[in-house]
Amino acid sequence: MKALSSKLKIVFLSTFPPTQCGIATYTQDTIKGITDVYGKSVTCEICELVDKPKAKPTQAFTLNTKNREDYTRVAEEMNADESIKLVHIQHEFGLFSGNYGDYLLDFLNVIKKPVTFTFHTVLPGPNNELRTFVKLLLNYSNSVFVMTNRSEEILINDYDIPKEFITTISHGTHVVVYEAPETAKAKLGFEDRTVLSTFGLLGEGKNIETGLRALGKIVENTPNALYLIIGRTHPNLIIDGVDTYREKLEGIVNELDLHDNVRFINQYLETDQLLEYLQATDIYMFTSKDPNQAVSGTFSYAMSCACPIVASKIPHTKEVLTEDSGILVDIGDENQFAEAAIKLLNDENLREEMGKNAFRKTRASSWENVGITHMNTYKKLMDKTYEIKYSYPSIQLAHVKKMTTELGIIQFSKISIPDISSGYTLDDNARALVAICMHYKLTQDKDDLPYILIYLDFIERCQKPKGNFMNYVDQHNREHIEQNEEVNLEDSNARGIWALGTVVSLGSLLPESITKKAAKCLLNSLKWAESIQSPRSIGFATKGLYLYHNTVPNLYVAAIINKLNAKLLSNYEISSTKDWKWFENYMTYGNGILPESMLYAYLVTNKPIYKKVALESLDFLISKTYKGDNFKVISNNGWYHKDSEPQEYGEQPIDVSYMIQTLNSFYSAFKNPEYKQKMKIAFNWFLGKNHLNQIMYNPISGGGYDGLEKENVNLNQGSESTVCYLTARLIMENLKLSESKVIPLMKAKTGVAINQ
């Protein structure tokens, strides 16, 4: 596999903004999804489809679809560019000239690059001529994307296209931070209204008149209903400045006296504005009347914004909209639309649950995940010698801050809404303290300091007179004896020591009052720390004690590190065999902390046995979690027991993060480049290199998803998963900076350059 000296190019034949059409927007969003995930090694260019000569071309290529000679010319231009590795044609009948658009064959006969298609329409029951033409198109590529299972079935059954030629992928959606409609309404001034909406380029096919006539009945039940009709009329339908379709809709509003209940937003909105309107929507009205409409982007976007939906029965809605996320009605039946909407308006709990279910269904089809699926197909078509690298998303603290109150970081989250009733734990606040300290070390952003103090104060608040800690505090800052006795307190206590050691290690950067408080807490915990027995607890405590000792050398601390790791070494000698180089007879969670603990013991004591076991156990862990360029988390579905096969699925972000942290420590100690490469492979798990090919974080907020299951991602973004993702991302940022040898490094908001 050779690395690229420059980015490879993928060219899209498509309409493109500022042209206002669904395919133009779809292509723009597809490209963004690909470049957000793979922009480090891939660039996408446009061959813009136009129907008349363009005075000033704005894209890399321009194809006048009505000029037959242009098809050959453009293909020859692409052939001349060696960096172009693939051409992706967005296909719709009517985009290309000729019979069924057969001018496109002139391009395909000349192009020498691999080709794939997206079929935006797949017509069922084709005549012989259409069937022959579609089969001919795919003979040039042996690859096509479609957006519904129904479209795939039609290609297989009606066109005799082999299944292996087809990549089926849902219409892409934008990632949003989930919020209740009431929150979104407040931003738009709709607090006192019940909002229904529809959007898109308006035209007869949208059948908005059905929604308006249904509204006449809906307002009898819900007088404050407001129907938002969002979008401009399709430009092709405005003739000599006359917008006949909009005038027709306005006539219905007048006829039914709905002036107070209808608002036309006659704009082509930017994506962020559109998503705000959709998030403020109580019910989305999808009124399309095209029974053969294969897919609808507007419908997909509404689902992704957690809109409960009342929808016409078209192939896309019938396939996707199950009864737990919306209601299907017959095309054009205003009475059914009204009855369905009234049912939802009268049941707030039903609307909320439907909205959440719609939101969950569309997370797999985020544009980032769509980009991953596209690239997995592209790699089968392109030259295999080119390495496609992941790009790292920007570092976001929004969700961490949203989860944090004056007391600490809240334990759980329902999707992206903090669940204050879940209370606070020492575990989570310790992890958050480590992560924000890392962020402060990287950026010296003064905004981090209040959060560092909140998490540190929580740890101090949890410390008991004997130096150990309680783990759980409820939302009212009250202790609960039962919960603090039920959990594994050794682990949480030891994580507290790790966090305190982390603060002390930043003594040259943090205010003295903060590091003194952390040092005092840590020193108070030493007597308790000597008695730790649990292997992982030994590991967490050792990490914190090592960070303290490395900053403030202390013979007592060094002696505790040695004492604890002698216990861990004894575990290893009891459990390990020729084929099982491990500290227990099973692997569970946080496995990397065990070899890491041995490493710190070696660095403090210089005893060869600690080094030997550290390296030996890490190699064994790597052998059980890496398969080529894939990282496989030890499953929490029964864990991995000696002399048995590992379980599948049930993968937790915390284990990926711990592995990256462990490898980072070993790389710092031994500079073995294999460790650095393994860190990148593990982090790619967050970026979509997992069995579902889905990202494991919210790119808008930095929230980390709670788990990777067999068929879905757990979209709750609790503090553990969010902080573990952030920790891993910060380590990779430091690695990236060290690789690029950025030595006037990152500038903080204060303008201070820091040396990483």
mmCIF file with all atom_site columns, N, CA and C in Angstrom, residues 240-300:
data_model
loop_
_atom_site.group_PDB
_atom_site.id
_atom_site.type_symbol
_atom_site.label_atom_id
_atom_site.label_alt_id
_atom_site.label_comp_id
_atom_site.label_asym_id
_atom_site.label_entity_id
_atom_site.label_seq_id
_atom_site.pdbx_PDB_ins_code
_atom_site.Cartn_x
_atom_site.Cartn_y
_atom_site.Cartn_z
_atom_site.occupancy
_atom_site.B_iso_or_equiv
_atom_site.pdbx_formal_charge
_atom_site.auth_seq_id
_atom_site.auth_comp_id
_atom_site.auth_asym_id
_atom_site.auth_atom_id
_atom_site.pdbx_PDB_model_num
ATOM 1   N N  . ASP A 1 240 ? -42.531 33.879 -17.009 1.00 0.00 ? 240 ASP A N  1
ATOM 2   C CA . ASP A 1 240 ? -42.728 35.335 -17.184 1.00 0.00 ? 240 ASP A CA 1
ATOM 3   C C  . ASP A 1 240 ? -43.072 36.003 -15.853 1.00 0.00 ? 240 ASP A C  1
ATOM 4   N N  . GLY A 1 241 ? -42.411 35.535 -14.793 1.00 0.00 ? 241 GLY A N  1
ATOM 5   C CA . GLY A 1 241 ? -42.603 36.132 -13.477 1.00 0.00 ? 241 GLY A CA 1
ATOM 6   C C  . GLY A 1 241 ? -43.870 35.713 -12.774 1.00 0.00 ? 241 GLY A C  1
ATOM 7   N N  . VAL A 1 242 ? -44.637 34.827 -13.378 1.00 0.00 ? 242 VAL A N  1
ATOM 8   C CA . VAL A 1 242 ? -45.909 34.407 -12.789 1.00 0.00 ? 242 VAL A CA 1
ATOM 9   C C  . VAL A 1 242 ? -45.725 33.058 -12.090 1.00 0.00 ? 242 VAL A C  1
ATOM 10  N N  . ASP A 1 243 ? -46.022 33.021 -10.782 1.00 0.00 ? 243 ASP A N  1
ATOM 11  C CA . ASP A 1 243 ? -45.891 31.810 -9.970  1.00 0.00 ? 243 ASP A CA 1
ATOM 12  C C  . ASP A 1 243 ? -47.288 31.211 -9.794  1.00 0.00 ? 243 ASP A C  1
ATOM 13  N N  . THR A 1 244 ? -47.728 30.468 -10.811 1.00 0.00 ? 244 THR A N  1
ATOM 14  C CA . THR A 1 244 ? -49.097 29.962 -10.841 1.00 0.00 ? 244 THR A CA 1
ATOM 15  C C  . THR A 1 244 ? -49.399 29.038 -9.671  1.00 0.00 ? 244 THR A C  1
ATOM 16  N N  . TYR A 1 245 ? -48.444 28.164 -9.320  1.00 0.00 ? 245 TYR A N  1
ATOM 17  C CA . TYR A 1 245 ? -48.720 27.189 -8.260  1.00 0.00 ? 245 TYR A CA 1
ATOM 18  C C  . TYR A 1 245 ? -48.870 27.880 -6.907  1.00 0.00 ? 245 TYR A C  1
ATOM 19  N N  . ARG A 1 246 ? -48.013 28.828 -6.613  1.00 0.00 ? 246 ARG A N  1
ATOM 20  C CA . ARG A 1 246 ? -48.120 29.522 -5.329  1.00 0.00 ? 246 ARG A CA 1
ATOM 21  C C  . ARG A 1 246 ? -49.431 30.327 -5.255  1.00 0.00 ? 246 ARG A C  1
ATOM 22  N N  . GLU A 1 247 ? -49.800 30.919 -6.378  1.00 0.00 ? 247 GLU A N  1
ATOM 23  C CA . GLU A 1 247 ? -51.072 31.655 -6.400  1.00 0.00 ? 247 GLU A CA 1
ATOM 24  C C  . GLU A 1 247 ? -52.246 30.711 -6.118  1.00 0.00 ? 247 GLU A C  1
ATOM 25  N N  . LYS A 1 248 ? -52.133 29.489 -6.624  1.00 0.00 ? 248 LYS A N  1
ATOM 26  C CA . LYS A 1 248 ? -53.175 28.497 -6.363  1.00 0.00 ? 248 LYS A CA 1
ATOM 27  C C  . LYS A 1 248 ? -53.261 28.189 -4.863  1.00 0.00 ? 248 LYS A C  1
ATOM 28  N N  . LEU A 1 249 ? -52.089 28.013 -4.222  1.00 0.00 ? 249 LEU A N  1
ATOM 29  C CA . LEU A 1 249 ? -52.070 27.724 -2.789  1.00 0.00 ? 249 LEU A CA 1
ATOM 30  C C  . LEU A 1 249 ? -52.608 28.901 -1.984  1.00 0.00 ? 249 LEU A C  1
ATOM 31  N N  . GLU A 1 250 ? -52.229 30.095 -2.363  1.00 0.00 ? 250 GLU A N  1
ATOM 32  C CA . GLU A 1 250 ? -52.732 31.289 -1.660  1.00 0.00 ? 250 GLU A CA 1
ATOM 33  C C  . GLU A 1 250 ? -54.250 31.410 -1.811  1.00 0.00 ? 250 GLU A C  1
ATOM 34  N N  . GLY A 1 251 ? -54.760 30.973 -2.963  1.00 0.00 ? 251 GLY A N  1
ATOM 35  C CA . GLY A 1 251 ? -56.204 30.981 -3.173  1.00 0.00 ? 251 GLY A CA 1
ATOM 36  C C  . GLY A 1 251 ? -56.912 30.049 -2.204  1.00 0.00 ? 251 GLY A C  1
ATOM 37  N N  . ILE A 1 252 ? -56.315 28.880 -1.932  1.00 0.00 ? 252 ILE A N  1
ATOM 38  C CA . ILE A 1 252 ? -56.914 27.938 -0.979  1.00 0.00 ? 252 ILE A CA 1
ATOM 39  C C  . ILE A 1 252 ? -56.899 28.535 0.432   1.00 0.00 ? 252 ILE A C  1
ATOM 40  N N  . VAL A 1 253 ? -55.798 29.218 0.785   1.00 0.00 ? 253 VAL A N  1
ATOM 41  C CA . VAL A 1 253 ? -55.706 29.870 2.094   1.00 0.00 ? 253 VAL A CA 1
ATOM 42  C C  . VAL A 1 253 ? -56.832 30.888 2.247   1.00 0.00 ? 253 VAL A C  1
ATOM 43  N N  . ASN A 1 254 ? -57.057 31.658 1.176   1.00 0.00 ? 254 ASN A N  1
ATOM 44  C CA . ASN A 1 254 ? -58.154 32.644 1.216   1.00 0.00 ? 254 ASN A CA 1
ATOM 45  C C  . ASN A 1 254 ? -59.508 31.958 1.323   1.00 0.00 ? 254 ASN A C  1
ATOM 46  N N  . GLU A 1 255 ? -59.686 30.931 0.527   1.00 0.00 ? 255 GLU A N  1
ATOM 47  C CA . GLU A 1 255 ? -60.965 30.217 0.496   1.00 0.00 ? 255 GLU A CA 1
ATOM 48  C C  . GLU A 1 255 ? -61.326 29.646 1.869   1.00 0.00 ? 255 GLU A C  1
ATOM 49  N N  . LEU A 1 256 ? -60.325 29.098 2.575   1.00 0.00 ? 256 LEU A N  1
ATOM 50  C CA . LEU A 1 256 ? -60.578 28.443 3.856   1.00 0.00 ? 256 LEU A CA 1
ATOM 51  C C  . LEU A 1 256 ? -60.334 29.367 5.052   1.00 0.00 ? 256 LEU A C  1
ATOM 52  N N  . ASP A 1 257 ? -59.966 30.633 4.752   1.00 0.00 ? 257 ASP A N  1
ATOM 53  C CA . ASP A 1 257 ? -59.709 31.625 5.807   1.00 0.00 ? 257 ASP A CA 1
ATOM 54  C C  . ASP A 1 257 ? -58.658 31.110 6.804   1.00 0.00 ? 257 ASP A C  1
ATOM 55  N N  . LEU A 1 258 ? -57.506 30.749 6.247   1.00 0.00 ? 258 LEU A N  1
ATOM 56  C CA . LEU A 1 258 ? -56.420 30.190 7.058   1.00 0.00 ? 258 LEU A CA 1
ATOM 57  C C  . LEU A 1 258 ? -55.236 31.156 7.191   1.00 0.00 ? 258 LEU A C  1
ATOM 58  N N  . HIS A 1 259 ? -55.489 32.454 7.017   1.00 0.00 ? 259 HIS A N  1
ATOM 59  C CA . HIS A 1 259 ? -54.396 33.422 7.026   1.00 0.00 ? 259 HIS A CA 1
ATOM 60  C C  . HIS A 1 259 ? -53.591 33.378 8.315   1.00 0.00 ? 259 HIS A C  1
ATOM 61  N N  . ASP A 1 260 ? -54.243 33.148 9.449   1.00 0.00 ? 260 ASP A N  1
ATOM 62  C CA . ASP A 1 260 ? -53.544 33.123 10.734  1.00 0.00 ? 260 ASP A CA 1
ATOM 63  C C  . ASP A 1 260 ? -52.867 31.787 11.003  1.00 0.00 ? 260 ASP A C  1
ATOM 64  N N  . ASN A 1 261 ? -53.123 30.817 10.146  1.00 0.00 ? 261 ASN A N  1
ATOM 65  C CA . ASN A 1 261 ? -52.611 29.465 10.397  1.00 0.00 ? 261 ASN A CA 1
ATOM 66  C C  . ASN A 1 261 ? -51.623 28.977 9.347   1.00 0.00 ? 261 ASN A C  1
ATOM 67  N N  . VAL A 1 262 ? -51.298 29.818 8.371   1.00 0.00 ? 262 VAL A N  1
ATOM 68  C CA . VAL A 1 262 ? -50.366 29.422 7.312   1.00 0.00 ? 262 VAL A CA 1
ATOM 69  C C  . VAL A 1 262 ? -49.308 30.510 7.168   1.00 0.00 ? 262 VAL A C  1
ATOM 70  N N  . ARG A 1 263 ? -48.064 30.085 7.061   1.00 0.00 ? 263 ARG A N  1
ATOM 71  C CA . ARG A 1 263 ? -46.999 31.033 6.779   1.00 0.00 ? 263 ARG A CA 1
ATOM 72  C C  . ARG A 1 263 ? -46.138 30.482 5.640   1.00 0.00 ? 263 ARG A C  1
ATOM 73  N N  . PHE A 1 264 ? -46.070 31.212 4.530   1.00 0.00 ? 264 PHE A N  1
ATOM 74  C CA . PHE A 1 264 ? -45.207 30.844 3.409   1.00 0.00 ? 264 PHE A CA 1
ATOM 75  C C  . PHE A 1 264 ? -43.813 31.422 3.668   1.00 0.00 ? 264 PHE A C  1
ATOM 76  N N  . ILE A 1 265 ? -42.828 30.565 3.704   1.00 0.00 ? 265 ILE A N  1
ATOM 77  C CA . ILE A 1 265 ? -41.440 31.018 3.834   1.00 0.00 ? 265 ILE A CA 1
ATOM 78  C C  . ILE A 1 265 ? -40.813 30.828 2.463   1.00 0.00 ? 265 ILE A C  1
ATOM 79  N N  . ASN A 1 266 ? -40.985 31.854 1.635   1.00 0.00 ? 266 ASN A N  1
ATOM 80  C CA . ASN A 1 266 ? -40.647 31.770 0.211   1.00 0.00 ? 266 ASN A CA 1
ATOM 81  C C  . ASN A 1 266 ? -39.152 32.035 0.006   1.00 0.00 ? 266 ASN A C  1
ATOM 82  N N  . GLN A 1 267 ? -38.346 31.110 0.528   1.00 0.00 ? 267 GLN A N  1
ATOM 83  C CA . GLN A 1 267 ? -36.892 31.256 0.427   1.00 0.00 ? 267 GLN A CA 1
ATOM 84  C C  . GLN A 1 267 ? -36.265 29.895 0.165   1.00 0.00 ? 267 GLN A C  1
ATOM 85  N N  . TYR A 1 268 ? -35.074 29.929 -0.414  1.00 0.00 ? 268 TYR A N  1
ATOM 86  C CA . TYR A 1 268 ? -34.252 28.721 -0.524  1.00 0.00 ? 268 TYR A CA 1
ATOM 87  C C  . TYR A 1 268 ? -33.296 28.792 0.659   1.00 0.00 ? 268 TYR A C  1
ATOM 88  N N  . LEU A 1 269 ? -33.640 28.126 1.756   1.00 0.00 ? 269 LEU A N  1
ATOM 89  C CA . LEU A 1 269 ? -32.936 28.314 3.016   1.00 0.00 ? 269 LEU A CA 1
ATOM 90  C C  . LEU A 1 269 ? -31.585 27.608 3.038   1.00 0.00 ? 269 LEU A C  1
ATOM 91  N N  . GLU A 1 270 ? -30.648 28.211 3.761   1.00 0.00 ? 270 GLU A N  1
ATOM 92  C CA . GLU A 1 270 ? -29.410 27.515 4.074   1.00 0.00 ? 270 GLU A CA 1
ATOM 93  C C  . GLU A 1 270 ? -29.749 26.320 4.963   1.00 0.00 ? 270 GLU A C  1
ATOM 94  N N  . THR A 1 271 ? -28.898 25.309 4.929   1.00 0.00 ? 271 THR A N  1
ATOM 95  C CA . THR A 1 271 ? -29.192 24.062 5.646   1.00 0.00 ? 271 THR A CA 1
ATOM 96  C C  . THR A 1 271 ? -29.446 24.294 7.124   1.00 0.00 ? 271 THR A C  1
ATOM 97  N N  . ASP A 1 272 ? -28.611 25.092 7.780   1.00 0.00 ? 272 ASP A N  1
ATOM 98  C CA . ASP A 1 272 ? -28.767 25.300 9.220   1.00 0.00 ? 272 ASP A CA 1
ATOM 99  C C  . ASP A 1 272 ? -30.119 25.925 9.547   1.00 0.00 ? 272 ASP A C  1
ATOM 100 N N  . GLN A 1 273 ? -30.569 26.879 8.713   1.00 0.00 ? 273 GLN A N  1
ATOM 101 C CA . GLN A 1 273 ? -31.870 27.503 8.940   1.00 0.00 ? 273 GLN A CA 1
ATOM 102 C C  . GLN A 1 273 ? -32.992 26.481 8.773   1.00 0.00 ? 273 GLN A C  1
ATOM 103 N N  . LEU A 1 274 ? -32.887 25.687 7.710   1.00 0.00 ? 274 LEU A N  1
ATOM 104 C CA . LEU A 1 274 ? -33.908 24.678 7.455   1.00 0.00 ? 274 LEU A CA 1
ATOM 105 C C  . LEU A 1 274 ? -34.018 23.704 8.618   1.00 0.00 ? 274 LEU A C  1
ATOM 106 N N  . LEU A 1 275 ? -32.876 23.236 9.123   1.00 0.00 ? 275 LEU A N  1
ATOM 107 C CA . LEU A 1 275 ? -32.894 22.269 10.212  1.00 0.00 ? 275 LEU A CA 1
ATOM 108 C C  . LEU A 1 275 ? -33.512 22.873 11.470  1.00 0.00 ? 275 LEU A C  1
ATOM 109 N N  . GLU A 1 276 ? -33.310 24.157 11.690  1.00 0.00 ? 276 GLU A N  1
ATOM 110 C CA . GLU A 1 276 ? -33.932 24.817 12.843  1.00 0.00 ? 276 GLU A CA 1
ATOM 111 C C  . GLU A 1 276 ? -35.457 24.766 12.735  1.00 0.00 ? 276 GLU A C  1
ATOM 112 N N  . TYR A 1 277 ? -35.977 25.057 11.545  1.00 0.00 ? 277 TYR A N  1
ATOM 113 C CA . TYR A 1 277 ? -37.425 24.993 11.343  1.00 0.00 ? 277 TYR A CA 1
ATOM 114 C C  . TYR A 1 277 ? -37.948 23.577 11.578  1.00 0.00 ? 277 TYR A C  1
ATOM 115 N N  . LEU A 1 278 ? -37.215 22.589 11.079  1.00 0.00 ? 278 LEU A N  1
ATOM 116 C CA . LEU A 1 278 ? -37.668 21.208 11.237  1.00 0.00 ? 278 LEU A CA 1
ATOM 117 C C  . LEU A 1 278 ? -37.627 20.776 12.697  1.00 0.00 ? 278 LEU A C  1
ATOM 118 N N  . GLN A 1 279 ? -36.616 21.223 13.425  1.00 0.00 ? 279 GLN A N  1
ATOM 119 C CA . GLN A 1 279 ? -36.544 20.859 14.838  1.00 0.00 ? 279 GLN A CA 1
ATOM 120 C C  . GLN A 1 279 ? -37.662 21.509 15.652  1.00 0.00 ? 279 GLN A C  1
ATOM 121 N N  . ALA A 1 280 ? -38.211 22.608 15.145  1.00 0.00 ? 280 ALA A N  1
ATOM 122 C CA . ALA A 1 280 ? -39.325 23.289 15.824  1.00 0.00 ? 280 ALA A CA 1
ATOM 123 C C  . ALA A 1 280 ? -40.681 22.723 15.420  1.00 0.00 ? 280 ALA A C  1
ATOM 124 N N  . THR A 1 281 ? -40.683 21.678 14.596  1.00 0.00 ? 281 THR A N  1
ATOM 125 C CA . THR A 1 281 ? -41.918 21.130 14.030  1.00 0.00 ? 281 THR A CA 1
ATOM 126 C C  . THR A 1 281 ? -42.527 20.060 14.927  1.00 0.00 ? 281 THR A C  1
ATOM 127 N N  . ASP A 1 282 ? -43.822 20.201 15.207  1.00 0.00 ? 282 ASP A N  1
ATOM 128 C CA . ASP A 1 282 ? -44.541 19.180 15.974  1.00 0.00 ? 282 ASP A CA 1
ATOM 129 C C  . ASP A 1 282 ? -44.983 18.021 15.090  1.00 0.00 ? 282 ASP A C  1
ATOM 130 N N  . ILE A 1 283 ? -45.398 18.320 13.848  1.00 0.00 ? 283 ILE A N  1
ATOM 131 C CA . ILE A 1 283 ? -45.777 17.280 12.883  1.00 0.00 ? 283 ILE A CA 1
ATOM 132 C C  . ILE A 1 283 ? -45.306 17.721 11.503  1.00 0.00 ? 283 ILE A C  1
ATOM 133 N N  . TYR A 1 284 ? -44.646 16.807 10.791  1.00 0.00 ? 284 TYR A N  1
ATOM 134 C CA . TYR A 1 284 ? -44.240 17.096 9.419   1.00 0.00 ? 284 TYR A CA 1
ATOM 135 C C  . TYR A 1 284 ? -45.261 16.479 8.471   1.00 0.00 ? 284 TYR A C  1
ATOM 136 N N  . MET A 1 285 ? -45.734 17.291 7.523   1.00 0.00 ? 285 MET A N  1
ATOM 137 C CA . MET A 1 285 ? -46.755 16.845 6.561   1.00 0.00 ? 285 MET A CA 1
ATOM 138 C C  . MET A 1 285 ? -46.063 16.560 5.226   1.00 0.00 ? 285 MET A C  1
ATOM 139 N N  . PHE A 1 286 ? -45.981 15.276 4.876   1.00 0.00 ? 286 PHE A N  1
ATOM 140 C CA . PHE A 1 286 ? -45.381 14.885 3.599   1.00 0.00 ? 286 PHE A CA 1
ATOM 141 C C  . PHE A 1 286 ? -46.508 14.479 2.666   1.00 0.00 ? 286 PHE A C  1
ATOM 142 N N  . THR A 1 287 ? -46.822 15.354 1.704   1.00 0.00 ? 287 THR A N  1
ATOM 143 C CA . THR A 1 287 ? -48.064 15.209 0.932   1.00 0.00 ? 287 THR A CA 1
ATOM 144 C C  . THR A 1 287 ? -47.841 14.809 -0.527  1.00 0.00 ? 287 THR A C  1
ATOM 145 N N  . SER A 1 288 ? -46.642 14.381 -0.895  1.00 0.00 ? 288 SER A N  1
ATOM 146 C CA . SER A 1 288 ? -46.330 14.053 -2.286  1.00 0.00 ? 288 SER A CA 1
ATOM 147 C C  . SER A 1 288 ? -47.390 13.149 -2.916  1.00 0.00 ? 288 SER A C  1
ATOM 148 N N  . LYS A 1 289 ? -47.635 13.374 -4.221  1.00 0.00 ? 289 LYS A N  1
ATOM 149 C CA . LYS A 1 289 ? -48.653 12.555 -4.897  1.00 0.00 ? 289 LYS A CA 1
ATOM 150 C C  . LYS A 1 289 ? -48.079 11.675 -6.004  1.00 0.00 ? 289 LYS A C  1
ATOM 151 N N  . ASP A 1 290 ? -46.755 11.517 -6.044  1.00 0.00 ? 290 ASP A N  1
ATOM 152 C CA . ASP A 1 290 ? -46.122 10.688 -7.073  1.00 0.00 ? 290 ASP A CA 1
ATOM 153 C C  . ASP A 1 290 ? -45.991 9.255  -6.559  1.00 0.00 ? 290 ASP A C  1
ATOM 154 N N  . PRO A 1 291 ? -46.798 8.321  -7.038  1.00 0.00 ? 291 PRO A N  1
ATOM 155 C CA . PRO A 1 291 ? -46.765 6.949  -6.509  1.00 0.00 ? 291 PRO A CA 1
ATOM 156 C C  . PRO A 1 291 ? -45.488 6.200  -6.853  1.00 0.00 ? 291 PRO A C  1
ATOM 157 N N  . ASN A 1 292 ? -44.703 6.711  -7.816  1.00 0.00 ? 292 ASN A N  1
ATOM 158 C CA . ASN A 1 292 ? -43.452 6.054  -8.198  1.00 0.00 ? 292 ASN A CA 1
ATOM 159 C C  . ASN A 1 292 ? -42.222 6.785  -7.670  1.00 0.00 ? 292 ASN A C  1
ATOM 160 N N  . GLN A 1 293 ? -42.416 7.776  -6.784  1.00 0.00 ? 293 GLN A N  1
ATOM 161 C CA . GLN A 1 293 ? -41.267 8.522  -6.254  1.00 0.00 ? 293 GLN A CA 1
ATOM 162 C C  . GLN A 1 293 ? -40.410 7.586  -5.405  1.00 0.00 ? 293 GLN A C  1
ATOM 163 N N  . ALA A 1 294 ? -39.212 7.279  -5.904  1.00 0.00 ? 294 ALA A N  1
ATOM 164 C CA . ALA A 1 294 ? -38.376 6.275  -5.245  1.00 0.00 ? 294 ALA A CA 1
ATOM 165 C C  . ALA A 1 294 ? -37.854 6.752  -3.906  1.00 0.00 ? 294 ALA A C  1
ATOM 166 N N  . VAL A 1 295 ? -37.528 8.044  -3.812  1.00 0.00 ? 295 VAL A N  1
ATOM 167 C CA . VAL A 1 295 ? -36.904 8.541  -2.588  1.00 0.00 ? 295 VAL A CA 1
ATOM 168 C C  . VAL A 1 295 ? -37.202 10.023 -2.445  1.00 0.00 ? 295 VAL A C  1
ATOM 169 N N  . SER A 1 296 ? -37.266 10.491 -1.216  1.00 0.00 ? 296 SER A N  1
ATOM 170 C CA . SER A 1 296 ? -37.499 11.909 -0.943  1.00 0.00 ? 296 SER A CA 1
ATOM 171 C C  . SER A 1 296 ? -36.502 12.401 0.089   1.00 0.00 ? 296 SER A C  1
ATOM 172 N N  . GLY A 1 297 ? -35.694 13.375 -0.302  1.00 0.00 ? 297 GLY A N  1
ATOM 173 C CA . GLY A 1 297 ? -34.767 13.980 0.642   1.00 0.00 ? 297 GLY A CA 1
ATOM 174 C C  . GLY A 1 297 ? -35.483 14.770 1.711   1.00 0.00 ? 297 GLY A C  1
ATOM 175 N N  . THR A 1 298 ? -36.582 15.447 1.351   1.00 0.00 ? 298 THR A N  1
ATOM 176 C CA . THR A 1 298 ? -37.299 16.252 2.339   1.00 0.00 ? 298 THR A CA 1
ATOM 177 C C  . THR A 1 298 ? -37.859 15.363 3.451   1.00 0.00 ? 298 THR A C  1
ATOM 178 N N  . PHE A 1 299 ? -38.386 14.224 3.080   1.00 0.00 ? 299 PHE A N  1
ATOM 179 C CA . PHE A 1 299 ? -38.904 13.260 4.054   1.00 0.00 ? 299 PHE A CA 1
ATOM 180 C C  . PHE A 1 299 ? -37.783 12.773 4.979   1.00 0.00 ? 299 PHE A C  1
ATOM 181 N N  . SER A 1 300 ? -36.624 12.457 4.392   1.00 0.00 ? 300 SER A N  1
ATOM 182 C CA . SER A 1 300 ? -35.484 11.981 5.188   1.00 0.00 ? 300 SER A CA 1
ATOM 183 C C  . SER A 1 300 ? -35.023 13.044 6.171   1.00 0.00 ? 300 SER A C  1
#
